[in-house]
Structures are given as C-alpha cells and as structure tokens.
C-alpha cells in the first residue's frame, strides 16, 4: 500500500540519490520495485529497463541548481515557454544542469553494449558528490578516470558514475541475480530490454488492434490484455430479440441485469485503454471477486446467463454464436429497455455484437488487480478506509470513463432509479418504484420539502413538516443538489418536462460506456 505518485516531487520514478536523498542502495531497491510494479513490471523487466536504459546517455549536473531559473509556467513572460534558463556558463553542453547528477555510465554512451553491467560489477564504488552537490558514486580505482571520453571535448576523459539506484541492482538479492545473469548473457539483456521497452512505451495504447504501421510485432503479449478474434457468425436482429426475451423471462431482475453489465463495462480506463466489457473478464479472477461487483450476486447472475448462452449456442445449426461478454451487455440493454417501458417509454438501446471471451490464461490477474475500483459513485460504492471526498472520486471515475458532466449526471440518476448500487444499498435510491427508468432521483433530491441532515457517514432526508424519514443518501448523491453546475443539470432532468430527455440521454450515455473498449467500431 504505497503512494500512487513518485516518492520525490518532480521525478517520474525514484530519487536517484536514494530515498529522501539518503544514498542507501538497498533501501532504494524497495522504492524501485514499488514504482515499477505500479507499471506492471516484474523484477526482470525492471533490471532490463535500468541496465539497458543506462547503456545510453549521461546525466547533467555541471553546477548548483541555484543557477537554473523557474519552470516555464513560472518564468517571466519574455521567456516564451522556455523556462529553466541557466545562468551557468553557456547553459548547454558541458554547462548543462538538469538532475544535478553528473556523468555517464558507460565508456561509449551512444552505443548499445553491456558496459553498464560490466562497470557495475567491474568496480568497487565509493560515494562522492557531483558539482551540483548531489550524491553519486565513482569507482574506487583512480585508473577508471581515463575510461569515459567527454561528450563535448574528446581531449578530456572522465570516470564512469553510478547512481544510488544503479547500485540497488547489486545490493538487492533478486535484482543482483538477474543482473549477473544479464552480465554473463548479453543477448538475454538485449531481448529483455527490447520487450520491456516496447511494453513501457505502448502499455497505455490499449489492445494490439489499435497499433498501426509496419513495425507491429507478431504474437500475443499478456500485458496487452488480449482477447480472441471472432471465430463465429454474429447474432442478428431476430437472435437479439429472442435473447432479450429469454433474459427477461429468466427470473433475473432489472437491477441484476443492469448492475452486472455496468460492472463488466465500467472497469474501463480511458487513461490506458484497459478494462471494459470485451473479453468478459468480469467472470474471471480477479474481477469476479472484487467487493464492488457483489461477488455472490454476480456469480448467480453469470450462472443464469451462461445457461442462456449454452442453450442458444447449442440450438444453432449454423455458425452463429454469442459470447458471454456480448450476452452480459445485451442483458443489461434488455434491462434498461424494460425499465424504460415500465416508465412509459418505448426505447431501443443500441447493441453491437462482436465481443469475445478471454480465458484466465490470457489474463494477468496481478496486473488487472490495479483496475479494482476503490470508489465508484455510479454504484454508490466507497471502499472502507478510502481517502478523499466521495464526490471528487466520482468525478475521477467519470473522467476514467471519458464522460462529460451531463453524461455523468444522467447515469448516476438512472442507475439510482434502476437500483444498481453495490450491495443493493438504498442510499440515493430516491424512488418508490426502483427498477423503473424514472427521473425520480432528481425530482426527490431537489424537493424543497425535504431537509437533509448528516447521520454518521450518510445523510437522512426528512420531511420538513413532520420530521419523518423519507430517504438516505451519500455525499455523491447530495453533490447533485449542492454543486452549482451539477444542480443545473439535475434541474434539467428533474423538471416536469425532463423525463423524455432523461431517458434519451441515459440510453446514449449507457451505450457509450458499454462500447468504450469497442475499438473495432471506431
């Protein structure tokens, strides 16, 4: 349970001087592992990225950082976006100041070789300071001073340098074993670095199907969250209608259908294009066990849907099939349509088949674990001990789902009306007809005859005249009456003539979330 951000302000990974500038390689290894695990990198990938990355280039710390001006946003207007203007010498070449560490790791830092590891294990290293006053290491053997040619003046030479975090590769037993193997087998390092580097710079691009160009590597990589290609004919309109009827006659409630489809699709993250309904991973570890997904209820719903899937697929004489991933979404759409009919609206929720079912073997459970929501305001869920205001976490979740403020608003109101809360909590279900796609959430939230009072971690809505308890709600629910922008949207959907717009906009936003990972439809 470490922090999500870097442990040192201004640095992407870890402080190269060690934790809090303490030059302790073994202590630094802990932070390295934590940071790279956050990127789903194992120990071998971590060593490959550090050793391979430090084969190239040098660090710059020609003098004290007091010579460097403020960053672009804080610099004078005349800087015109440059920032970090250095007053030391020329400010460039050998006078460059960036990290404050000074020097190169290898003898030829413009060429791929194994010299980083050769130097790491070929010298004993002693602590020193850079011209900028930063802690770094130099070889104990003075003869090493003649091994690195100056980057800008070939008549000069230097000793190689190492960071505290470089020496972590020797100090940490697991990293050390991998580093020594790479030292003895340079071809293994080359392959491991190529794979880890590709992963590092592509892991926020989503599935392999989004890659363009002639350099896309062949084969499937587990970190790409692969899903099978469609190998069957897709269901047509008649099939969809028959499946909807079967789902609605299965005994599953509108709440069951909607909550399961939402749980499947709402794991999507627009930041790195991971998660979503395609692959049907809601039925696999770890997603099937997430608290937010109501594991017991989910298992029961999936068992029923799997039975419908097996019956449908078994009855086909041709090549038509439906994946469970598709059926989960289709069932949710059927639930929304039924809820709209119950509210007096005949709507058709869009559905595009083509999702396939991934396997557990094609799922990196450890990597997927970081997708688990610790807060999902759409389901009025907040994990115990979660820091931060629930309404802020709702906005963060909406951002992950690439939703606008109106889309977020209409989805919260609709999901409350459809009784889709985690644990089927009554908080925010401001309606006497749960399971019906009504705008009751907004109508009752904005009712001036209701007085809201805090009660522990929730709020009670009581009749102003009698004091009788009418509703309960969370900070997420009350934000739509408190925040001026959200209240304006709530008033649109909660008005006497807002029901049609509410249903129409809910269906559109629902379809958007269900299709966020359908890159094949773009």
Short mmCIF file of C-alpha atoms in Angstrom, two decimals:
data_model
loop_
_atom_site.label_atom_id
_atom_site.label_comp_id
_atom_site.label_asym_id
_atom_site.label_seq_id
_atom_site.Cartn_x
_atom_site.Cartn_y
_atom_site.Cartn_z
CA UNK A 1 0.00 0.00 0.00
CA UNK A 2 2.32 2.72 -1.25
CA UNK A 3 1.53 6.16 -2.66
CA UNK A 4 0.39 6.33 -6.28
CA UNK A 5 2.84 9.06 -7.23
CA UNK A 6 6.63 9.25 -7.35
CA UNK A 7 8.30 9.33 -3.96
CA UNK A 8 10.15 12.53 -4.88
CA UNK A 9 8.49 15.65 -6.27
CA UNK A 10 9.50 16.36 -9.85
CA UNK A 11 10.81 12.89 -10.65
CA UNK A 12 8.96 10.28 -12.69
CA UNK A 13 10.38 7.23 -10.94
CA UNK A 14 12.53 7.37 -7.79
CA UNK A 15 15.09 9.73 -6.34
CA UNK A 16 18.42 8.68 -7.94
CA UNK A 17 20.21 9.74 -4.75
CA UNK A 18 18.15 7.24 -2.75
CA UNK A 19 15.03 7.66 -0.59
CA UNK A 20 14.90 11.27 0.62
CA UNK A 21 18.42 11.68 -0.81
CA UNK A 22 19.76 9.00 1.54
CA UNK A 23 22.38 7.12 -0.53
CA UNK A 24 21.32 3.65 0.60
CA UNK A 25 21.13 1.26 -2.39
CA UNK A 26 19.21 -1.46 -0.54
CA UNK A 27 16.60 0.98 0.74
CA UNK A 28 16.31 2.45 -2.76
CA UNK A 29 15.56 -1.01 -4.16
CA UNK A 30 12.28 -1.06 -2.24
CA UNK A 31 11.13 2.14 -3.93
CA UNK A 32 12.31 0.94 -7.33
CA UNK A 33 10.31 -2.27 -7.00
CA UNK A 34 7.22 -0.41 -5.81
CA UNK A 35 7.38 2.09 -8.67
CA UNK A 36 7.93 -0.47 -11.41
CA UNK A 37 5.29 -2.82 -10.01
CA UNK A 38 2.87 0.06 -10.43
CA UNK A 39 3.63 -0.17 -14.15
CA UNK A 40 3.13 -3.95 -14.06
CA UNK A 41 6.86 -4.56 -14.50
CA UNK A 42 8.39 -7.60 -12.83
CA UNK A 43 11.94 -7.73 -11.48
CA UNK A 44 13.47 -8.92 -14.75
CA UNK A 45 11.78 -6.17 -16.73
CA UNK A 46 12.87 -3.63 -14.12
CA UNK A 47 16.53 -4.65 -14.29
CA UNK A 48 16.41 -4.72 -18.09
CA UNK A 49 14.97 -1.20 -18.27
CA UNK A 50 17.50 0.24 -15.84
CA UNK A 51 20.55 -1.57 -17.21
CA UNK A 52 19.51 -1.12 -20.82
CA UNK A 53 18.38 2.46 -20.40
CA UNK A 54 21.62 3.47 -18.70
CA UNK A 55 23.64 1.99 -21.53
CA UNK A 56 22.92 5.28 -23.30
CA UNK A 57 23.42 8.93 -22.48
CA UNK A 58 24.62 10.84 -19.46
CA UNK A 59 23.30 12.84 -16.52
CA UNK A 60 23.84 16.59 -16.25
CA UNK A 61 24.87 18.42 -13.09
CA UNK A 62 27.55 20.92 -14.08
CA UNK A 63 26.90 23.21 -11.11
CA UNK A 64 24.44 24.12 -8.38
CA UNK A 65 20.75 24.18 -9.27
CA UNK A 66 20.56 27.75 -7.95
CA UNK A 67 21.85 28.76 -11.39
CA UNK A 68 18.66 27.43 -13.00
CA UNK A 69 15.61 29.64 -13.41
CA UNK A 70 11.97 28.71 -12.78
CA UNK A 71 9.94 26.27 -14.85
CA UNK A 72 8.12 27.55 -17.98
CA UNK A 73 4.82 28.32 -16.21
CA UNK A 74 6.56 30.33 -13.51
CA UNK A 75 9.11 32.02 -15.77
CA UNK A 76 8.76 35.58 -17.00
CA UNK A 77 6.52 36.20 -19.97
CA UNK A 78 9.57 37.12 -22.04
CA UNK A 79 10.84 33.54 -21.68
CA UNK A 80 8.10 32.49 -24.10
CA UNK A 81 7.77 28.96 -22.80
CA UNK A 82 11.45 28.14 -22.42
CA UNK A 83 11.92 28.15 -18.66
CA UNK A 84 14.72 26.59 -16.64
CA UNK A 85 17.07 29.19 -18.09
CA UNK A 86 20.56 28.54 -16.78
CA UNK A 87 22.95 31.29 -15.81
CA UNK A 88 25.88 28.91 -15.50
CA UNK A 89 28.35 29.35 -18.37
CA UNK A 90 26.68 28.71 -21.70
CA UNK A 91 23.86 26.80 -20.04
CA UNK A 92 24.33 23.99 -22.56
CA UNK A 93 26.79 21.20 -23.42
CA UNK A 94 29.24 20.78 -20.54
CA UNK A 95 27.47 23.59 -18.66
CA UNK A 96 24.10 21.79 -18.62
CA UNK A 97 22.26 21.42 -15.31
CA UNK A 98 19.23 19.11 -15.12
CA UNK A 99 19.10 16.34 -12.50
CA UNK A 100 22.23 17.55 -10.72
CA UNK A 101 23.90 14.16 -11.18
CA UNK A 102 26.92 14.45 -13.46
CA UNK A 103 28.48 11.90 -15.77
CA UNK A 104 27.96 8.88 -18.00
CA UNK A 105 27.53 5.26 -17.03
CA UNK A 106 29.49 3.71 -19.89
CA UNK A 107 32.59 4.31 -21.96
CA UNK A 108 30.59 4.77 -25.16
CA UNK A 109 27.16 6.13 -24.21
CA UNK A 110 25.94 6.41 -27.80
CA UNK A 111 26.25 2.67 -28.49
CA UNK A 112 24.31 -0.34 -27.26
CA UNK A 113 26.61 -2.70 -25.36
CA UNK A 114 26.91 -4.43 -21.99
CA UNK A 115 29.25 -1.86 -20.50
CA UNK A 116 26.80 -0.66 -17.85
CA UNK A 117 26.79 -4.06 -16.17
CA UNK A 118 30.50 -4.54 -16.83
CA UNK A 119 31.18 -1.30 -14.97
CA UNK A 120 28.63 -2.03 -12.24
CA UNK A 121 30.36 -5.30 -11.34
CA UNK A 122 33.86 -4.43 -12.55
CA UNK A 123 34.47 -1.71 -9.98
CA UNK A 124 34.02 -1.11 -6.31
CA UNK A 125 32.09 2.12 -5.88
CA UNK A 126 32.60 4.93 -3.40
CA UNK A 127 30.25 7.75 -2.52
CA UNK A 128 31.04 11.20 -3.86
CA UNK A 129 29.18 14.36 -4.80
CA UNK A 130 28.57 15.95 -8.18
CA UNK A 131 29.45 19.59 -8.94
CA UNK A 132 25.79 20.26 -8.13
CA UNK A 133 26.20 18.72 -4.69
CA UNK A 134 24.21 15.56 -5.44
CA UNK A 135 25.17 12.15 -4.08
CA UNK A 136 26.52 9.74 -6.67
CA UNK A 137 29.19 7.05 -6.87
CA UNK A 138 32.58 6.83 -8.56
CA UNK A 139 34.99 3.89 -8.99
CA UNK A 140 37.39 3.42 -6.10
CA UNK A 141 40.16 2.72 -8.65
CA UNK A 142 41.63 6.06 -9.86
CA UNK A 143 42.61 4.45 -13.17
CA UNK A 144 38.94 4.44 -14.18
CA UNK A 145 39.17 8.20 -14.70
CA UNK A 146 40.56 7.60 -18.19
CA UNK A 147 37.77 5.34 -19.45
CA UNK A 148 34.95 7.74 -20.48
CA UNK A 149 35.57 10.28 -23.25
CA UNK A 150 33.98 13.67 -22.62
CA UNK A 151 30.72 14.16 -24.51
CA UNK A 152 31.79 17.53 -25.91
CA UNK A 153 35.60 17.66 -25.75
CA UNK A 154 37.31 14.46 -26.99
CA UNK A 155 40.59 15.58 -25.43
CA UNK A 156 39.12 15.07 -21.95
CA UNK A 157 38.22 11.89 -20.11
CA UNK A 158 36.23 11.02 -17.00
CA UNK A 159 35.44 8.11 -14.77
CA UNK A 160 32.06 6.42 -15.17
CA UNK A 161 29.49 7.14 -12.50
CA UNK A 162 26.67 5.20 -10.88
CA UNK A 163 23.53 6.34 -9.10
CA UNK A 164 22.47 5.05 -5.72
CA UNK A 165 19.60 3.38 -7.59
CA UNK A 166 22.04 1.71 -10.00
CA UNK A 167 23.86 0.09 -7.09
CA UNK A 168 20.48 -1.25 -5.98
CA UNK A 169 20.88 -3.79 -8.78
CA UNK A 170 23.83 -5.23 -6.85
CA UNK A 171 22.50 -4.71 -3.34
CA UNK A 172 19.08 -6.30 -3.73
CA UNK A 173 19.43 -10.12 -3.90
CA UNK A 174 16.72 -10.64 -6.53
CA UNK A 175 17.96 -7.80 -8.74
CA UNK A 176 21.55 -8.99 -8.27
CA UNK A 177 20.80 -12.50 -9.55
CA UNK A 178 19.12 -11.11 -12.66
CA UNK A 179 21.86 -8.52 -13.25
CA UNK A 180 24.61 -11.14 -13.05
CA UNK A 181 22.72 -13.36 -15.50
CA UNK A 182 22.45 -10.45 -17.93
CA UNK A 183 26.15 -9.67 -17.42
CA UNK A 184 27.07 -13.20 -18.44
CA UNK A 185 24.46 -13.41 -21.20
CA UNK A 186 24.28 -10.07 -23.05
CA UNK A 187 21.85 -11.44 -25.64
CA UNK A 188 19.33 -12.09 -22.87
CA UNK A 189 19.57 -8.47 -21.74
CA UNK A 190 19.12 -7.27 -25.30
CA UNK A 191 15.95 -9.32 -25.74
CA UNK A 192 14.58 -8.47 -22.28
CA UNK A 193 15.22 -4.76 -22.79
CA UNK A 194 13.55 -4.75 -26.21
CA UNK A 195 10.45 -6.42 -24.79
CA UNK A 196 10.31 -4.29 -21.64
CA UNK A 197 10.90 -1.07 -23.58
CA UNK A 198 8.13 -1.94 -26.03
CA UNK A 199 5.84 -2.63 -23.09
CA UNK A 200 6.81 0.61 -21.35
CA UNK A 201 6.02 2.87 -24.30
CA UNK A 202 2.94 1.00 -25.54
CA UNK A 203 1.16 -0.05 -22.35
CA UNK A 204 -1.21 2.94 -22.42
CA UNK A 205 -2.31 2.34 -26.01
CA UNK A 206 -4.79 -0.42 -25.30
CA UNK A 207 -5.13 -3.67 -27.23
CA UNK A 208 -2.93 -4.70 -30.11
CA UNK A 209 -5.73 -3.96 -32.59
CA UNK A 210 -5.08 -0.24 -32.08
CA UNK A 211 -1.48 -0.42 -33.32
CA UNK A 212 -0.71 1.00 -36.75
CA UNK A 213 2.20 0.67 -39.16
CA UNK A 214 4.59 -2.00 -40.43
CA UNK A 215 6.59 -2.40 -37.19
CA UNK A 216 3.85 -4.03 -35.10
CA UNK A 217 5.40 -7.19 -33.62
CA UNK A 218 3.69 -10.51 -34.10
CA UNK A 219 2.34 -12.73 -31.38
CA UNK A 220 0.26 -12.06 -28.29
CA UNK A 221 1.65 -10.40 -25.20
CA UNK A 222 -0.15 -10.92 -21.90
CA UNK A 223 0.17 -7.29 -20.79
CA UNK A 224 -1.87 -6.24 -23.83
CA UNK A 225 -4.95 -7.90 -22.26
CA UNK A 226 -5.54 -9.98 -25.41
CA UNK A 227 -8.99 -11.19 -26.44
CA UNK A 228 -9.66 -13.85 -29.09
CA UNK A 229 -10.61 -12.95 -32.63
CA UNK A 230 -14.26 -13.50 -33.52
CA UNK A 231 -14.45 -17.03 -34.96
CA UNK A 232 -18.20 -17.34 -35.45
CA UNK A 233 -21.13 -15.62 -37.12
CA UNK A 234 -22.57 -12.79 -35.04
CA UNK A 235 -26.15 -12.69 -33.83
CA UNK A 236 -28.67 -10.86 -36.00
CA UNK A 237 -31.72 -8.79 -35.09
CA UNK A 238 -34.02 -11.80 -34.67
CA UNK A 239 -31.46 -13.51 -32.44
CA UNK A 240 -31.08 -10.37 -30.34
CA UNK A 241 -34.84 -10.08 -29.87
CA UNK A 242 -35.12 -13.74 -28.86
CA UNK A 243 -32.23 -13.48 -26.42
CA UNK A 244 -33.68 -10.35 -24.82
CA UNK A 245 -36.99 -12.13 -24.29
CA UNK A 246 -35.23 -15.13 -22.77
CA UNK A 247 -33.18 -12.93 -20.45
CA UNK A 248 -36.24 -11.03 -19.25
CA UNK A 249 -38.05 -14.32 -18.60
CA UNK A 250 -35.12 -15.82 -16.69
CA UNK A 251 -36.10 -14.53 -13.28
CA UNK A 252 -33.26 -12.02 -13.16
CA UNK A 253 -34.38 -8.55 -12.11
CA UNK A 254 -33.73 -5.32 -13.97
CA UNK A 255 -31.34 -4.45 -11.15
CA UNK A 256 -29.43 -7.74 -11.65
CA UNK A 257 -29.08 -7.19 -15.39
CA UNK A 258 -28.08 -3.54 -15.20
CA UNK A 259 -25.66 -3.94 -12.29
CA UNK A 260 -23.85 -6.85 -13.96
CA UNK A 261 -23.48 -5.10 -17.31
CA UNK A 262 -22.25 -1.95 -15.58
CA UNK A 263 -19.72 -3.93 -13.54
CA UNK A 264 -18.43 -5.52 -16.73
CA UNK A 265 -18.06 -2.33 -18.75
CA UNK A 266 -17.23 0.27 -16.10
CA UNK A 267 -13.78 -1.15 -15.36
CA UNK A 268 -12.62 0.72 -18.48
CA UNK A 269 -9.94 3.38 -18.06
CA UNK A 270 -9.56 5.96 -20.78
CA UNK A 271 -6.09 6.75 -19.47
CA UNK A 272 -4.57 3.49 -20.69
CA UNK A 273 -7.47 1.90 -22.61
CA UNK A 274 -7.64 -1.07 -20.24
CA UNK A 275 -10.70 -2.76 -18.79
CA UNK A 276 -14.17 -2.79 -20.29
CA UNK A 277 -16.66 -5.47 -21.28
CA UNK A 278 -14.81 -7.06 -24.19
CA UNK A 279 -13.18 -10.30 -23.09
CA UNK A 280 -15.87 -10.95 -20.50
CA UNK A 281 -13.26 -10.77 -17.76
CA UNK A 282 -15.96 -9.97 -15.21
CA UNK A 283 -16.29 -13.77 -14.90
CA UNK A 284 -12.54 -14.28 -14.29
CA UNK A 285 -10.19 -13.58 -11.41
CA UNK A 286 -9.65 -11.03 -10.07
CA UNK A 287 -12.73 -9.09 -11.25
CA UNK A 288 -15.27 -11.68 -10.19
CA UNK A 289 -14.04 -11.31 -6.59
CA UNK A 290 -13.98 -7.51 -6.33
CA UNK A 291 -16.15 -6.23 -3.49
CA UNK A 292 -17.63 -3.53 -5.70
CA UNK A 293 -19.01 -6.22 -8.02
CA UNK A 294 -21.02 -8.06 -5.33
CA UNK A 295 -19.33 -11.45 -5.93
CA UNK A 296 -22.18 -13.64 -4.66
CA UNK A 297 -24.82 -11.82 -6.67
CA UNK A 298 -22.53 -11.69 -9.70
CA UNK A 299 -21.93 -15.45 -9.60
CA UNK A 300 -25.67 -16.11 -9.54
CA UNK A 301 -26.36 -13.78 -12.47
CA UNK A 302 -23.49 -15.22 -14.51
CA UNK A 303 -24.71 -18.76 -13.89
CA UNK A 304 -28.11 -17.86 -15.34
CA UNK A 305 -26.60 -16.03 -18.32
CA UNK A 306 -24.21 -18.91 -19.02
CA UNK A 307 -27.20 -21.23 -19.15
CA UNK A 308 -28.93 -18.96 -21.67
CA UNK A 309 -25.73 -18.76 -23.72
CA UNK A 310 -25.28 -22.54 -23.76
CA UNK A 311 -28.90 -23.12 -24.74
CA UNK A 312 -28.77 -20.56 -27.54
CA UNK A 313 -25.43 -21.67 -28.97
CA UNK A 314 -26.41 -25.33 -28.73
CA UNK A 315 -29.59 -24.72 -30.71
CA UNK A 316 -27.82 -23.15 -33.69
CA UNK A 317 -27.48 -25.29 -36.79
CA UNK A 318 -25.16 -22.81 -38.49
CA UNK A 319 -22.15 -20.88 -37.26
CA UNK A 320 -23.99 -18.25 -35.21
CA UNK A 321 -22.85 -17.92 -31.61
CA UNK A 322 -22.98 -15.36 -28.84
CA UNK A 323 -20.13 -14.79 -26.41
CA UNK A 324 -20.82 -14.32 -22.74
CA UNK A 325 -19.20 -10.89 -23.00
CA UNK A 326 -21.82 -9.91 -25.58
CA UNK A 327 -24.66 -11.53 -23.65
CA UNK A 328 -23.80 -9.65 -20.45
CA UNK A 329 -24.06 -6.34 -22.29
CA UNK A 330 -27.15 -7.42 -24.22
CA UNK A 331 -28.84 -8.45 -20.96
CA UNK A 332 -28.08 -5.03 -19.49
CA UNK A 333 -29.57 -3.36 -22.56
CA UNK A 334 -32.68 -5.53 -22.21
CA UNK A 335 -32.95 -4.46 -18.58
CA UNK A 336 -32.73 -0.77 -19.49
CA UNK A 337 -35.38 -1.19 -22.20
CA UNK A 338 -37.72 -2.95 -19.77
CA UNK A 339 -37.18 -0.27 -17.14
CA UNK A 340 -37.94 2.42 -19.72
CA UNK A 341 -41.15 0.63 -20.76
CA UNK A 342 -42.20 0.47 -17.13
CA UNK A 343 -41.79 4.26 -17.06
CA UNK A 344 -43.90 4.65 -20.21
CA UNK A 345 -41.10 4.99 -22.77
CA UNK A 346 -40.58 2.62 -25.67
CA UNK A 347 -36.86 2.86 -26.47
CA UNK A 348 -34.31 0.67 -28.16
CA UNK A 349 -30.89 0.56 -26.58
CA UNK A 350 -28.14 0.17 -29.22
CA UNK A 351 -26.26 -3.13 -29.19
CA UNK A 352 -23.36 -4.15 -31.44
CA UNK A 353 -22.20 -7.77 -31.13
CA UNK A 354 -18.57 -8.74 -31.62
CA UNK A 355 -17.10 -9.09 -28.15
CA UNK A 356 -15.29 -12.32 -27.37
CA UNK A 357 -14.44 -14.22 -24.21
CA UNK A 358 -10.89 -14.15 -22.87
CA UNK A 359 -9.51 -17.00 -20.79
CA UNK A 360 -7.91 -16.98 -17.37
CA UNK A 361 -4.61 -17.95 -19.05
CA UNK A 362 -4.84 -14.78 -21.15
CA UNK A 363 -5.42 -12.63 -18.09
CA UNK A 364 -2.65 -11.23 -15.91
CA UNK A 365 -4.54 -11.26 -12.62
CA UNK A 366 -1.86 -9.32 -10.75
CA UNK A 367 -1.82 -6.59 -13.39
CA UNK A 368 -5.62 -6.49 -13.55
CA UNK A 369 -5.84 -6.06 -9.79
CA UNK A 370 -4.89 -2.38 -10.09
CA UNK A 371 -8.10 -1.77 -12.04
CA UNK A 372 -10.23 -2.59 -9.00
CA UNK A 373 -12.32 0.46 -8.11
CA UNK A 374 -11.87 1.64 -4.55
CA UNK A 375 -14.68 4.09 -5.23
CA UNK A 376 -17.48 4.03 -7.79
CA UNK A 377 -20.02 6.74 -7.21
CA UNK A 378 -22.18 5.38 -10.01
CA UNK A 379 -22.84 2.40 -7.74
CA UNK A 380 -22.61 4.46 -4.53
CA UNK A 381 -19.58 2.42 -3.52
CA UNK A 382 -16.74 3.62 -1.33
CA UNK A 383 -14.22 1.10 -0.04
CA UNK A 384 -13.64 1.23 3.71
CA UNK A 385 -10.71 3.47 4.56
CA UNK A 386 -10.67 5.15 1.15
CA UNK A 387 -9.28 8.66 1.42
CA UNK A 388 -10.78 11.60 -0.39
CA UNK A 389 -14.26 13.00 -0.75
CA UNK A 390 -16.67 10.62 -2.42
CA UNK A 391 -17.93 13.27 -4.84
CA UNK A 392 -14.40 14.02 -6.01
CA UNK A 393 -13.79 10.32 -6.56
CA UNK A 394 -16.98 10.16 -8.64
CA UNK A 395 -15.62 12.85 -10.93
CA UNK A 396 -12.34 10.94 -11.20
CA UNK A 397 -14.22 7.76 -12.12
CA UNK A 398 -16.29 9.67 -14.69
CA UNK A 399 -13.08 11.03 -16.18
CA UNK A 400 -11.73 7.48 -16.49
CA UNK A 401 -14.90 6.63 -18.41
CA UNK A 402 -14.40 9.72 -20.64
CA UNK A 403 -17.80 11.06 -19.57
CA UNK A 404 -18.99 14.65 -19.73
CA UNK A 405 -20.74 16.29 -16.78
CA UNK A 406 -24.22 15.74 -18.31
CA UNK A 407 -23.38 12.09 -19.05
CA UNK A 408 -22.13 11.56 -15.50
CA UNK A 409 -25.24 13.20 -14.10
CA UNK A 410 -27.79 11.27 -16.13
CA UNK A 411 -26.02 7.96 -15.46
CA UNK A 412 -25.97 8.48 -11.70
CA UNK A 413 -29.65 9.42 -11.69
CA UNK A 414 -30.57 6.48 -13.89
CA UNK A 415 -28.51 3.90 -12.04
CA UNK A 416 -30.02 5.03 -8.74
CA UNK A 417 -33.51 4.63 -10.20
CA UNK A 418 -32.55 1.18 -11.51
CA UNK A 419 -31.39 0.12 -8.03
CA UNK A 420 -27.86 -0.70 -9.20
CA UNK A 421 -25.94 0.20 -6.03
CA UNK A 422 -23.28 -2.15 -4.73
CA UNK A 423 -24.83 -4.33 -2.07
CA UNK A 424 -28.23 -3.06 -3.24
CA UNK A 425 -27.83 -0.23 -0.76
CA UNK A 426 -30.86 2.07 -0.52
CA UNK A 427 -28.70 5.20 -0.33
CA UNK A 428 -29.68 7.55 -3.13
CA UNK A 429 -32.44 5.29 -4.44
CA UNK A 430 -34.86 8.22 -4.19
CA UNK A 431 -37.87 6.49 -5.70
CA UNK A 432 -40.78 4.34 -4.63
CA UNK A 433 -40.51 2.34 -7.85
CA UNK A 434 -36.91 1.01 -8.02
CA UNK A 435 -36.15 -0.75 -11.28
CA UNK A 436 -38.08 1.80 -13.33
CA UNK A 437 -36.13 4.24 -15.50
CA UNK A 438 -37.62 7.39 -14.00
CA UNK A 439 -36.20 10.79 -13.17
CA UNK A 440 -37.31 10.35 -9.55
CA UNK A 441 -33.75 10.71 -8.23
CA UNK A 442 -33.60 14.32 -9.41
CA UNK A 443 -37.21 15.14 -8.55
CA UNK A 444 -36.88 13.95 -4.97
CA UNK A 445 -33.34 15.24 -4.43
CA UNK A 446 -34.48 18.74 -5.35
CA UNK A 447 -37.73 18.57 -3.38
CA UNK A 448 -37.75 21.66 -1.13
CA UNK A 449 -39.97 19.82 1.33
CA UNK A 450 -37.08 17.50 2.19
CA UNK A 451 -34.46 18.57 4.72
CA UNK A 452 -31.14 16.72 4.59
CA UNK A 453 -29.26 16.08 7.82
CA UNK A 454 -25.93 14.28 8.39
CA UNK A 455 -26.18 10.95 10.18
CA UNK A 456 -22.83 9.24 10.58
CA UNK A 457 -21.32 8.63 7.15
CA UNK A 458 -24.59 9.26 5.29
CA UNK A 459 -27.38 11.81 5.18
CA UNK A 460 -31.04 11.47 6.07
CA UNK A 461 -33.71 13.23 4.06
CA UNK A 462 -36.62 14.08 6.37
CA UNK A 463 -39.96 15.73 5.73
CA UNK A 464 -39.62 19.35 6.81
CA UNK A 465 -43.09 19.40 8.33
CA UNK A 466 -43.34 16.03 10.07
CA UNK A 467 -39.70 15.10 10.51
CA UNK A 468 -40.42 11.65 9.08
CA UNK A 469 -37.52 9.86 7.39
CA UNK A 470 -38.04 9.71 3.63
CA UNK A 471 -34.65 8.91 2.10
CA UNK A 472 -30.97 8.32 2.80
CA UNK A 473 -28.11 9.46 0.60
CA UNK A 474 -24.35 9.84 0.35
CA UNK A 475 -22.09 12.76 -0.43
CA UNK A 476 -22.20 11.64 -4.06
CA UNK A 477 -25.99 11.90 -4.11
CA UNK A 478 -26.16 15.27 -2.40
CA UNK A 479 -23.47 16.74 -4.65
CA UNK A 480 -26.08 16.94 -7.42
CA UNK A 481 -28.10 19.36 -5.32
CA UNK A 482 -25.16 21.21 -3.78
CA UNK A 483 -22.68 21.83 -6.58
CA UNK A 484 -23.99 24.66 -8.76
CA UNK A 485 -23.03 23.06 -12.08
CA UNK A 486 -24.41 19.65 -11.19
CA UNK A 487 -27.55 21.19 -9.72
CA UNK A 488 -28.25 22.96 -13.00
CA UNK A 489 -28.08 19.60 -14.79
CA UNK A 490 -30.20 17.95 -12.10
CA UNK A 491 -32.86 20.63 -12.58
CA UNK A 492 -32.98 19.92 -16.31
CA UNK A 493 -33.54 16.20 -15.77
CA UNK A 494 -35.79 16.69 -12.74
CA UNK A 495 -38.18 19.17 -14.34
CA UNK A 496 -41.77 18.29 -15.22
CA UNK A 497 -40.86 18.03 -18.90
CA UNK A 498 -37.44 16.46 -18.31
CA UNK A 499 -38.39 12.77 -18.37
CA UNK A 500 -38.06 12.32 -22.14
CA UNK A 501 -34.64 13.99 -22.22
CA UNK A 502 -33.59 11.97 -19.20
CA UNK A 503 -34.42 8.61 -20.80
CA UNK A 504 -32.92 9.60 -24.15
CA UNK A 505 -29.69 10.87 -22.61
CA UNK A 506 -29.40 7.92 -20.24
CA UNK A 507 -29.64 5.45 -23.14
CA UNK A 508 -26.97 7.36 -25.08
CA UNK A 509 -24.60 7.54 -22.10
CA UNK A 510 -25.23 3.88 -21.26
CA UNK A 511 -24.38 2.85 -24.81
CA UNK A 512 -21.20 4.94 -24.65
CA UNK A 513 -19.96 3.15 -21.54
CA UNK A 514 -20.88 -0.29 -22.90
CA UNK A 515 -18.87 0.46 -26.06
CA UNK A 516 -15.81 2.23 -24.64
CA UNK A 517 -13.49 -0.69 -25.45
CA UNK A 518 -15.01 -1.47 -28.86
CA UNK A 519 -12.13 -0.02 -30.83
CA UNK A 520 -13.23 -2.16 -33.76
CA UNK A 521 -16.33 0.03 -34.13
CA UNK A 522 -14.49 3.34 -34.33
#
